[in-house]
Tab-separated table of C-alpha atoms in Angstrom:
chain	number	residue	atom	x	y	z
A	1	MET	CA	6.746	12.879	-13.081
A	2	THR	CA	7.223	10.283	-14.846
A	3	ARG	CA	5.899	6.147	-13.690
A	4	ASP	CA	9.757	5.532	-12.489
A	5	GLU	CA	9.645	8.497	-10.438
A	6	LEU	CA	5.742	7.817	-8.925
A	7	LEU	CA	6.972	4.575	-8.051
A	8	ALA	CA	10.416	6.131	-6.050
A	9	PHE	CA	8.986	8.484	-4.740
A	10	MET	CA	5.874	5.891	-3.102
A	11	ARG	CA	8.722	3.642	-1.839
A	12	THR	CA	10.804	6.246	-0.215
A	13	GLU	CA	7.824	5.626	2.066
A	14	ARG	CA	7.836	2.214	4.021
A	15	TYR	CA	5.169	3.486	6.208
A	16	ALA	CA	1.717	4.229	5.343
A	17	VAL	CA	-1.964	4.758	7.494
A	18	GLN	CA	-4.663	2.050	5.685
A	19	ALA	CA	-7.929	2.555	5.857
A	20	SER	CA	-11.447	0.134	5.067
A	21	VAL	CA	-14.963	0.029	6.130
A	22	SER	CA	-16.684	-2.467	8.448
A	23	SER	CA	-19.934	-4.548	8.722
A	24	LEU	CA	-21.334	-2.058	9.753
A	25	LYS	CA	-20.268	0.862	7.700
A	26	ALA	CA	-18.033	2.360	10.255
A	27	SER	CA	-14.170	3.724	9.260
A	28	GLN	CA	-11.310	2.281	10.289
A	29	ALA	CA	-8.234	3.292	10.241
A	30	ALA	CA	-3.988	1.633	11.014
A	31	VAL	CA	-0.927	2.751	10.554
A	32	VAL	CA	0.804	-0.134	8.192
A	33	GLY	CA	4.412	-0.919	7.290
A	34	ILE	CA	4.132	-1.142	3.152
A	35	ALA	CA	5.898	-2.013	0.516
A	36	ILE	CA	5.140	-1.659	-3.191
A	37	ALA	CA	5.422	-3.957	-6.151
A	38	ASP	CA	6.729	-2.420	-9.529
A	39	THR	CA	2.914	-3.062	-10.395
A	40	PHE	CA	2.200	-0.710	-7.614
A	41	GLU	CA	0.206	-3.501	-5.516
A	42	ILE	CA	0.862	-3.083	-2.221
A	43	VAL	CA	1.883	-5.266	0.753
A	44	PHE	CA	1.033	-5.189	4.160
A	45	ASP	CA	1.145	-8.312	7.022
A	46	THR	CA	-0.921	-8.616	9.451
A	47	LEU	CA	-3.399	-10.670	11.737
A	48	GLY	CA	-5.971	-12.878	10.228
A	49	ASP	CA	-8.642	-11.258	13.550
A	50	SER	CA	-7.311	-7.738	12.855
A	51	ARG	CA	-10.325	-5.283	12.297
A	52	LYS	CA	-8.341	-4.433	9.539
A	53	ALA	CA	-8.765	-7.966	8.030
A	54	THR	CA	-11.957	-9.095	9.176
A	55	ASN	CA	-13.007	-5.064	7.475
A	56	LEU	CA	-11.133	-6.301	4.174
A	57	ARG	CA	-12.283	-9.744	3.491
A	58	ALA	CA	-16.210	-8.652	4.026
A	59	ASN	CA	-15.773	-5.379	1.645
A	60	PRO	CA	-12.117	-5.147	0.253
A	61	ALA	CA	-12.231	-1.785	-1.079
A	62	VAL	CA	-9.144	0.282	0.758
A	63	ALA	CA	-7.491	3.474	1.014
A	64	PHE	CA	-3.879	4.530	2.063
A	65	VAL	CA	-2.042	8.358	2.166
A	66	ILE	CA	1.354	8.157	2.364
A	67	GLY	CA	3.993	10.762	2.783
A	68	GLY	CA	3.465	14.046	3.731
A	69	THR	CA	5.196	12.816	6.930
A	70	ARG	CA	8.812	14.513	6.154
A	71	ASP	CA	9.347	18.659	7.541
A	72	GLY	CA	9.159	20.954	4.233
A	73	ASP	CA	7.981	17.985	2.697
A	74	GLU	CA	4.793	18.241	1.083
A	75	ARG	CA	3.711	15.609	-1.292
A	76	THR	CA	1.849	12.937	-0.912
A	77	VAL	CA	0.044	9.603	-2.252
A	78	GLN	CA	-3.926	8.649	-2.042
A	79	TYR	CA	-4.374	5.907	-3.381
A	80	GLU	CA	-7.360	3.027	-4.016
A	81	GLY	CA	-7.713	-0.659	-4.301
A	82	ILE	CA	-8.401	-4.054	-3.934
A	83	ALA	CA	-7.675	-6.210	-0.986
A	84	ASP	CA	-6.491	-10.137	-1.500
A	85	VAL	CA	-5.286	-12.598	0.238
A	86	PRO	CA	-2.635	-14.243	-1.804
A	87	SER	CA	-1.479	-18.662	-1.597
A	88	GLY	CA	0.224	-20.441	-2.913
A	89	ASP	CA	2.592	-19.110	-5.850
A	90	GLU	CA	1.261	-15.833	-5.262
A	91	LEU	CA	1.971	-15.993	-1.934
A	92	ARG	CA	4.823	-16.416	-1.787
A	93	ARG	CA	5.984	-13.800	-4.733
A	94	VAL	CA	4.105	-11.140	-2.678
A	95	GLN	CA	6.410	-12.038	0.761
A	96	GLU	CA	9.314	-11.394	-1.165
A	97	ILE	CA	8.518	-8.341	-2.094
A	98	TYR	CA	7.497	-7.473	1.173
A	99	PHE	CA	10.410	-9.633	3.287
A	100	GLY	CA	12.680	-6.903	0.247
A	101	ILE	CA	12.025	-3.834	2.866
A	102	PHE	CA	11.194	-5.776	5.901
A	103	PRO	CA	13.438	-8.327	6.486
A	104	ASP	CA	12.161	-8.831	10.484
A	105	GLY	CA	9.370	-9.801	8.335
A	106	ARG	CA	10.593	-14.178	8.048
A	107	GLU	CA	10.185	-13.783	11.941
A	108	ARG	CA	6.718	-13.204	12.523
A	109	LEU	CA	5.927	-16.177	9.841
A	110	SER	CA	5.709	-18.090	13.175
A	111	TRP	CA	2.986	-16.167	14.433
A	112	PRO	CA	-0.835	-17.890	14.793
A	113	GLY	CA	-2.808	-15.971	11.988
A	114	LEU	CA	-0.564	-13.622	10.216
A	115	ILE	CA	-1.475	-13.108	6.634
A	116	HIS	CA	-0.068	-11.528	3.868
A	117	VAL	CA	-2.454	-8.680	2.087
A	118	ARG	CA	-2.060	-7.455	-1.273
A	119	VAL	CA	-3.028	-4.762	-2.891
A	120	THR	CA	-4.326	-3.776	-6.768
A	121	PRO	CA	-4.877	-0.424	-7.599
A	122	THR	CA	-7.438	1.289	-8.727
A	123	TRP	CA	-6.563	5.297	-8.724
A	124	ILE	CA	-3.134	6.850	-7.334
A	125	ARG	CA	-3.417	10.753	-6.717
A	126	TYR	CA	-0.110	12.325	-6.030
A	127	SER	CA	-0.392	15.728	-4.702
A	128	SER	CA	3.374	18.045	-4.870
A	129	PHE	CA	2.399	21.494	-2.623
A	130	ASN	CA	6.338	21.548	-2.902
A	131	ALA	CA	5.661	23.218	-6.453
A	132	GLN	CA	3.829	26.678	-7.088
A	133	PRO	CA	1.512	25.812	-9.001
A	134	PRO	CA	1.173	22.451	-6.720
A	135	LEU	CA	1.108	19.331	-9.246
A	136	ILE	CA	-1.409	16.849	-9.029
A	137	LEU	CA	-1.799	13.537	-10.960
A	138	GLU	CA	-4.271	11.284	-11.446
A	139	LEU	CA	-3.703	7.035	-12.140
A	140	LYS	CA	-6.541	4.726	-13.007
A	141	ALA	CA	-5.470	1.196	-13.030
A	142	ASP	CA	-4.739	0.674	-16.383
A	143	SER	CA	-1.364	3.592	-15.898
A	144	PHE	CA	-0.074	0.235	-13.457
A	145	ARG	CA	0.331	-2.716	-15.800
A	146	SER	CA	2.997	-1.002	-18.163
A	147	GLY	CA	6.595	-0.626	-17.576
């Protein structure tokens, strides 16, 4: 599997399970709408007072599970990264990535407290159990910047 094929697979999914940890070390997970940049950054929106946003401000480590939702397609991506809330030109850049997948996100800009979270990947594991033997591919941070 090439880098571009992995990116294409990840982009077939509009939603992912996002996991974070609270300041009390309690786990929390939510389904979020995702957009994926060419550099494998994930962008999603949420309210600034949501549990996930509160968790990520205290501890920016975040994980996602992408895929595995279609009958007969046993492919998933496990993704770990570091979250931040960009501002200025970077905010506009990640919003455009997000709006490319969720055009209705522009309407949510009027919601009080809405933020856009950018996640920079640190580790990605692709697993395909469609193949025998299964195909497992792990990428570390330096693999995401090329291309």
